[in-house]
Amino acid sequence: GGAGCGGSNIAASRGVGHGGVRNVDELDDEYLEVKWPVHGWIRTSSLAPREDITDIDASGDFIAEGSLLERMYHSRRQYTGCSPLGMSAISSQKLSDTLAMYDAMFGTLSIVGHGGCQVTHGAFLVDDVPRKWWPPGYEDWAHHSFLVFDDGSIADMTADQFDEALPQLWWPADHRRYALTDAKADAADAARKR
């Protein structure tokens, strides 16, 4: 499985498949084991061809992204559990604590290169396609917690509670789906109660 108890929807680079298969086009819709940055399984149909894997700078962005995804994966496994529903605040706080601890020991935040981070108790845009039954001007925001880095990038381990098509480990998350305060979620709650 992935970071939670269900299937994996963690992005991964193409690697060598089982039986020495090196071309993703040769594979049926089966699963390949991913060892790094997080251990799990990924559908071969979700892989995209890319240039030779040796072209990746092992000292640059690849290692940085992997370091953050690895910390997100372990935090989700340890603190979020099988279901992300209602777990955004504790999961985000534990990820923040973990990153602070790993930064003190290994300089993880410096390696990641997006500055410090803080837990933000804001809002998430659940559905951006208006529905016929919505009141005029309604926007479907929900209360949600996530990490915001100094450069404005967002890491979210529980966005999939709103839509299982979203990654379990969303980095960098689409900033258009986030509000840094809970005012929009409060307004949506009030509109739903009317």
JSON list of N, CA and C in Angstrom, two decimals, residues 60-102:
[
{"chain": "A", "resi": 60, "resn": "GLY", "atom": "N", "xyz": [21.17, 17.46, -5.95]},
{"chain": "A", "resi": 60, "resn": "GLY", "atom": "CA", "xyz": [20.29, 18.61, -6.06]},
{"chain": "A", "resi": 60, "resn": "GLY", "atom": "C", "xyz": [18.85, 18.36, -5.67]},
{"chain": "A", "resi": 61, "resn": "ASP", "atom": "N", "xyz": [17.95, 18.85, -6.53]},
{"chain": "A", "resi": 61, "resn": "ASP", "atom": "CA", "xyz": [16.52, 18.82, -6.24]},
{"chain": "A", "resi": 61, "resn": "ASP", "atom": "C", "xyz": [15.98, 17.42, -5.98]},
{"chain": "A", "resi": 62, "resn": "PHE", "atom": "N", "xyz": [16.51, 16.43, -6.65]},
{"chain": "A", "resi": 62, "resn": "PHE", "atom": "CA", "xyz": [16.03, 15.06, -6.49]},
{"chain": "A", "resi": 62, "resn": "PHE", "atom": "C", "xyz": [16.17, 14.61, -5.04]},
{"chain": "A", "resi": 63, "resn": "ILE", "atom": "N", "xyz": [17.31, 14.86, -4.43]},
{"chain": "A", "resi": 63, "resn": "ILE", "atom": "CA", "xyz": [17.55, 14.48, -3.03]},
{"chain": "A", "resi": 63, "resn": "ILE", "atom": "C", "xyz": [16.68, 15.33, -2.11]},
{"chain": "A", "resi": 64, "resn": "ALA", "atom": "N", "xyz": [16.57, 16.61, -2.40]},
{"chain": "A", "resi": 64, "resn": "ALA", "atom": "CA", "xyz": [15.77, 17.51, -1.56]},
{"chain": "A", "resi": 64, "resn": "ALA", "atom": "C", "xyz": [14.31, 17.09, -1.54]},
{"chain": "A", "resi": 65, "resn": "GLU", "atom": "N", "xyz": [13.74, 16.87, -2.72]},
{"chain": "A", "resi": 65, "resn": "GLU", "atom": "CA", "xyz": [12.33, 16.46, -2.80]},
{"chain": "A", "resi": 65, "resn": "GLU", "atom": "C", "xyz": [12.14, 15.12, -2.11]},
{"chain": "A", "resi": 66, "resn": "GLY", "atom": "N", "xyz": [13.08, 14.21, -2.32]},
{"chain": "A", "resi": 66, "resn": "GLY", "atom": "CA", "xyz": [12.99, 12.90, -1.69]},
{"chain": "A", "resi": 66, "resn": "GLY", "atom": "C", "xyz": [13.04, 12.98, -0.18]},
{"chain": "A", "resi": 67, "resn": "SER", "atom": "N", "xyz": [13.87, 13.88, 0.35]},
{"chain": "A", "resi": 67, "resn": "SER", "atom": "CA", "xyz": [13.97, 14.04, 1.80]},
{"chain": "A", "resi": 67, "resn": "SER", "atom": "C", "xyz": [12.64, 14.50, 2.40]},
{"chain": "A", "resi": 68, "resn": "LEU", "atom": "N", "xyz": [12.00, 15.45, 1.76]},
{"chain": "A", "resi": 68, "resn": "LEU", "atom": "CA", "xyz": [10.73, 15.92, 2.27]},
{"chain": "A", "resi": 68, "resn": "LEU", "atom": "C", "xyz": [9.65, 14.85, 2.13]},
{"chain": "A", "resi": 69, "resn": "LEU", "atom": "N", "xyz": [9.57, 14.20, 0.98]},
{"chain": "A", "resi": 69, "resn": "LEU", "atom": "CA", "xyz": [8.57, 13.15, 0.80]},
{"chain": "A", "resi": 69, "resn": "LEU", "atom": "C", "xyz": [8.77, 12.00, 1.79]},
{"chain": "A", "resi": 70, "resn": "GLU", "atom": "N", "xyz": [10.02, 11.69, 2.08]},
{"chain": "A", "resi": 70, "resn": "GLU", "atom": "CA", "xyz": [10.30, 10.64, 3.05]},
{"chain": "A", "resi": 70, "resn": "GLU", "atom": "C", "xyz": [9.78, 11.02, 4.44]},
{"chain": "A", "resi": 71, "resn": "ARG", "atom": "N", "xyz": [10.00, 12.25, 4.86]},
{"chain": "A", "resi": 71, "resn": "ARG", "atom": "CA", "xyz": [9.50, 12.70, 6.17]},
{"chain": "A", "resi": 71, "resn": "ARG", "atom": "C", "xyz": [7.96, 12.75, 6.17]},
{"chain": "A", "resi": 72, "resn": "MET", "atom": "N", "xyz": [7.37, 13.18, 5.05]},
{"chain": "A", "resi": 72, "resn": "MET", "atom": "CA", "xyz": [5.90, 13.20, 4.96]},
{"chain": "A", "resi": 72, "resn": "MET", "atom": "C", "xyz": [5.34, 11.78, 5.05]},
{"chain": "A", "resi": 73, "resn": "TYR", "atom": "N", "xyz": [5.96, 10.86, 4.35]},
{"chain": "A", "resi": 73, "resn": "TYR", "atom": "CA", "xyz": [5.51, 9.47, 4.34]},
{"chain": "A", "resi": 73, "resn": "TYR", "atom": "C", "xyz": [5.52, 8.88, 5.75]},
{"chain": "A", "resi": 74, "resn": "HIS", "atom": "N", "xyz": [6.64, 9.03, 6.44]},
{"chain": "A", "resi": 74, "resn": "HIS", "atom": "CA", "xyz": [6.75, 8.45, 7.78]},
{"chain": "A", "resi": 74, "resn": "HIS", "atom": "C", "xyz": [5.82, 9.15, 8.77]},
{"chain": "A", "resi": 75, "resn": "SER", "atom": "N", "xyz": [5.63, 10.45, 8.63]},
{"chain": "A", "resi": 75, "resn": "SER", "atom": "CA", "xyz": [4.69, 11.16, 9.51]},
{"chain": "A", "resi": 75, "resn": "SER", "atom": "C", "xyz": [3.26, 10.70, 9.26]},
{"chain": "A", "resi": 76, "resn": "ARG", "atom": "N", "xyz": [2.92, 10.52, 7.99]},
{"chain": "A", "resi": 76, "resn": "ARG", "atom": "CA", "xyz": [1.56, 10.05, 7.69]},
{"chain": "A", "resi": 76, "resn": "ARG", "atom": "C", "xyz": [1.34, 8.65, 8.24]},
{"chain": "A", "resi": 77, "resn": "ARG", "atom": "N", "xyz": [2.28, 7.77, 8.04]},
{"chain": "A", "resi": 77, "resn": "ARG", "atom": "CA", "xyz": [2.15, 6.40, 8.56]},
{"chain": "A", "resi": 77, "resn": "ARG", "atom": "C", "xyz": [2.01, 6.40, 10.08]},
{"chain": "A", "resi": 78, "resn": "GLN", "atom": "N", "xyz": [2.82, 7.21, 10.76]},
{"chain": "A", "resi": 78, "resn": "GLN", "atom": "CA", "xyz": [2.84, 7.18, 12.21]},
{"chain": "A", "resi": 78, "resn": "GLN", "atom": "C", "xyz": [1.69, 7.94, 12.85]},
{"chain": "A", "resi": 79, "resn": "TYR", "atom": "N", "xyz": [1.29, 9.07, 12.29]},
{"chain": "A", "resi": 79, "resn": "TYR", "atom": "CA", "xyz": [0.33, 9.93, 12.98]},
{"chain": "A", "resi": 79, "resn": "TYR", "atom": "C", "xyz": [-1.04, 10.02, 12.32]},
{"chain": "A", "resi": 80, "resn": "THR", "atom": "N", "xyz": [-1.12, 9.88, 11.01]},
{"chain": "A", "resi": 80, "resn": "THR", "atom": "CA", "xyz": [-2.41, 10.01, 10.33]},
{"chain": "A", "resi": 80, "resn": "THR", "atom": "C", "xyz": [-3.19, 8.71, 10.38]},
{"chain": "A", "resi": 81, "resn": "GLY", "atom": "N", "xyz": [-2.52, 7.61, 10.14]},
{"chain": "A", "resi": 81, "resn": "GLY", "atom": "CA", "xyz": [-3.19, 6.32, 10.16]},
{"chain": "A", "resi": 81, "resn": "GLY", "atom": "C", "xyz": [-3.87, 6.01, 8.84]},
{"chain": "A", "resi": 82, "resn": "CYS", "atom": "N", "xyz": [-4.83, 5.11, 8.90]},
{"chain": "A", "resi": 82, "resn": "CYS", "atom": "CA", "xyz": [-5.50, 4.60, 7.69]},
{"chain": "A", "resi": 82, "resn": "CYS", "atom": "C", "xyz": [-6.39, 5.63, 7.00]},
{"chain": "A", "resi": 83, "resn": "SER", "atom": "N", "xyz": [-6.95, 6.54, 7.75]},
{"chain": "A", "resi": 83, "resn": "SER", "atom": "CA", "xyz": [-7.86, 7.52, 7.15]},
{"chain": "A", "resi": 83, "resn": "SER", "atom": "C", "xyz": [-7.40, 8.94, 7.50]},
{"chain": "A", "resi": 84, "resn": "PRO", "atom": "N", "xyz": [-7.30, 9.81, 6.50]},
{"chain": "A", "resi": 84, "resn": "PRO", "atom": "CA", "xyz": [-6.90, 11.19, 6.77]},
{"chain": "A", "resi": 84, "resn": "PRO", "atom": "C", "xyz": [-8.04, 12.06, 7.30]},
{"chain": "A", "resi": 85, "resn": "LEU", "atom": "N", "xyz": [-9.27, 11.53, 7.29]},
{"chain": "A", "resi": 85, "resn": "LEU", "atom": "CA", "xyz": [-10.44, 12.32, 7.67]},
{"chain": "A", "resi": 85, "resn": "LEU", "atom": "C", "xyz": [-10.29, 12.89, 9.07]},
{"chain": "A", "resi": 86, "resn": "GLY", "atom": "N", "xyz": [-10.31, 14.20, 9.17]},
{"chain": "A", "resi": 86, "resn": "GLY", "atom": "CA", "xyz": [-10.22, 14.89, 10.44]},
{"chain": "A", "resi": 86, "resn": "GLY", "atom": "C", "xyz": [-8.84, 14.88, 11.08]},
{"chain": "A", "resi": 87, "resn": "MET", "atom": "N", "xyz": [-7.82, 14.47, 10.35]},
{"chain": "A", "resi": 87, "resn": "MET", "atom": "CA", "xyz": [-6.48, 14.34, 10.92]},
{"chain": "A", "resi": 87, "resn": "MET", "atom": "C", "xyz": [-5.51, 15.41, 10.45]},
{"chain": "A", "resi": 88, "resn": "SER", "atom": "N", "xyz": [-5.99, 16.45, 9.79]},
{"chain": "A", "resi": 88, "resn": "SER", "atom": "CA", "xyz": [-5.06, 17.42, 9.21]},
{"chain": "A", "resi": 88, "resn": "SER", "atom": "C", "xyz": [-4.28, 18.21, 10.25]},
{"chain": "A", "resi": 89, "resn": "ALA", "atom": "N", "xyz": [-4.90, 18.60, 11.36]},
{"chain": "A", "resi": 89, "resn": "ALA", "atom": "CA", "xyz": [-4.19, 19.42, 12.35]},
{"chain": "A", "resi": 89, "resn": "ALA", "atom": "C", "xyz": [-3.07, 18.63, 13.02]},
{"chain": "A", "resi": 90, "resn": "ILE", "atom": "N", "xyz": [-3.38, 17.45, 13.54]},
{"chain": "A", "resi": 90, "resn": "ILE", "atom": "CA", "xyz": [-2.35, 16.67, 14.23]},
{"chain": "A", "resi": 90, "resn": "ILE", "atom": "C", "xyz": [-1.28, 16.20, 13.25]},
{"chain": "A", "resi": 91, "resn": "SER", "atom": "N", "xyz": [-1.69, 15.80, 12.05]},
{"chain": "A", "resi": 91, "resn": "SER", "atom": "CA", "xyz": [-0.72, 15.34, 11.06]},
{"chain": "A", "resi": 91, "resn": "SER", "atom": "C", "xyz": [0.24, 16.45, 10.66]},
{"chain": "A", "resi": 92, "resn": "SER", "atom": "N", "xyz": [-0.30, 17.64, 10.44]},
{"chain": "A", "resi": 92, "resn": "SER", "atom": "CA", "xyz": [0.54, 18.78, 10.06]},
{"chain": "A", "resi": 92, "resn": "SER", "atom": "C", "xyz": [1.48, 19.17, 11.20]},
{"chain": "A", "resi": 93, "resn": "GLN", "atom": "N", "xyz": [0.97, 19.16, 12.42]},
{"chain": "A", "resi": 93, "resn": "GLN", "atom": "CA", "xyz": [1.82, 19.51, 13.57]},
{"chain": "A", "resi": 93, "resn": "GLN", "atom": "C", "xyz": [2.94, 18.50, 13.74]},
{"chain": "A", "resi": 94, "resn": "LYS", "atom": "N", "xyz": [2.62, 17.22, 13.58]},
{"chain": "A", "resi": 94, "resn": "LYS", "atom": "CA", "xyz": [3.65, 16.19, 13.73]},
{"chain": "A", "resi": 94, "resn": "LYS", "atom": "C", "xyz": [4.68, 16.26, 12.60]},
{"chain": "A", "resi": 95, "resn": "LEU", "atom": "N", "xyz": [4.24, 16.58, 11.39]},
{"chain": "A", "resi": 95, "resn": "LEU", "atom": "CA", "xyz": [5.19, 16.76, 10.29]},
{"chain": "A", "resi": 95, "resn": "LEU", "atom": "C", "xyz": [6.11, 17.95, 10.58]},
{"chain": "A", "resi": 96, "resn": "SER", "atom": "N", "xyz": [5.54, 19.04, 11.09]},
{"chain": "A", "resi": 96, "resn": "SER", "atom": "CA", "xyz": [6.35, 20.21, 11.44]},
{"chain": "A", "resi": 96, "resn": "SER", "atom": "C", "xyz": [7.38, 19.85, 12.51]},
{"chain": "A", "resi": 97, "resn": "ASP", "atom": "N", "xyz": [6.94, 19.13, 13.55]},
{"chain": "A", "resi": 97, "resn": "ASP", "atom": "CA", "xyz": [7.85, 18.70, 14.61]},
{"chain": "A", "resi": 97, "resn": "ASP", "atom": "C", "xyz": [8.96, 17.81, 14.06]},
{"chain": "A", "resi": 98, "resn": "THR", "atom": "N", "xyz": [8.58, 16.88, 13.17]},
{"chain": "A", "resi": 98, "resn": "THR", "atom": "CA", "xyz": [9.55, 15.95, 12.58]},
{"chain": "A", "resi": 98, "resn": "THR", "atom": "C", "xyz": [10.57, 16.71, 11.74]},
{"chain": "A", "resi": 99, "resn": "LEU", "atom": "N", "xyz": [10.09, 17.66, 10.92]},
{"chain": "A", "resi": 99, "resn": "LEU", "atom": "CA", "xyz": [11.02, 18.43, 10.09]},
{"chain": "A", "resi": 99, "resn": "LEU", "atom": "C", "xyz": [11.96, 19.27, 10.95]},
{"chain": "A", "resi": 100, "resn": "ALA", "atom": "N", "xyz": [11.46, 19.83, 12.05]},
{"chain": "A", "resi": 100, "resn": "ALA", "atom": "CA", "xyz": [12.31, 20.62, 12.95]},
{"chain": "A", "resi": 100, "resn": "ALA", "atom": "C", "xyz": [13.39, 19.73, 13.58]},
{"chain": "A", "resi": 101, "resn": "MET", "atom": "N", "xyz": [12.99, 18.52, 14.00]},
{"chain": "A", "resi": 101, "resn": "MET", "atom": "CA", "xyz": [13.95, 17.60, 14.59]},
{"chain": "A", "resi": 101, "resn": "MET", "atom": "C", "xyz": [15.01, 17.17, 13.57]},
{"chain": "A", "resi": 102, "resn": "TYR", "atom": "N", "xyz": [14.56, 16.82, 12.37]},
{"chain": "A", "resi": 102, "resn": "TYR", "atom": "CA", "xyz": [15.51, 16.38, 11.34]},
{"chain": "A", "resi": 102, "resn": "TYR", "atom": "C", "xyz": [16.36, 17.55, 10.84]}
]
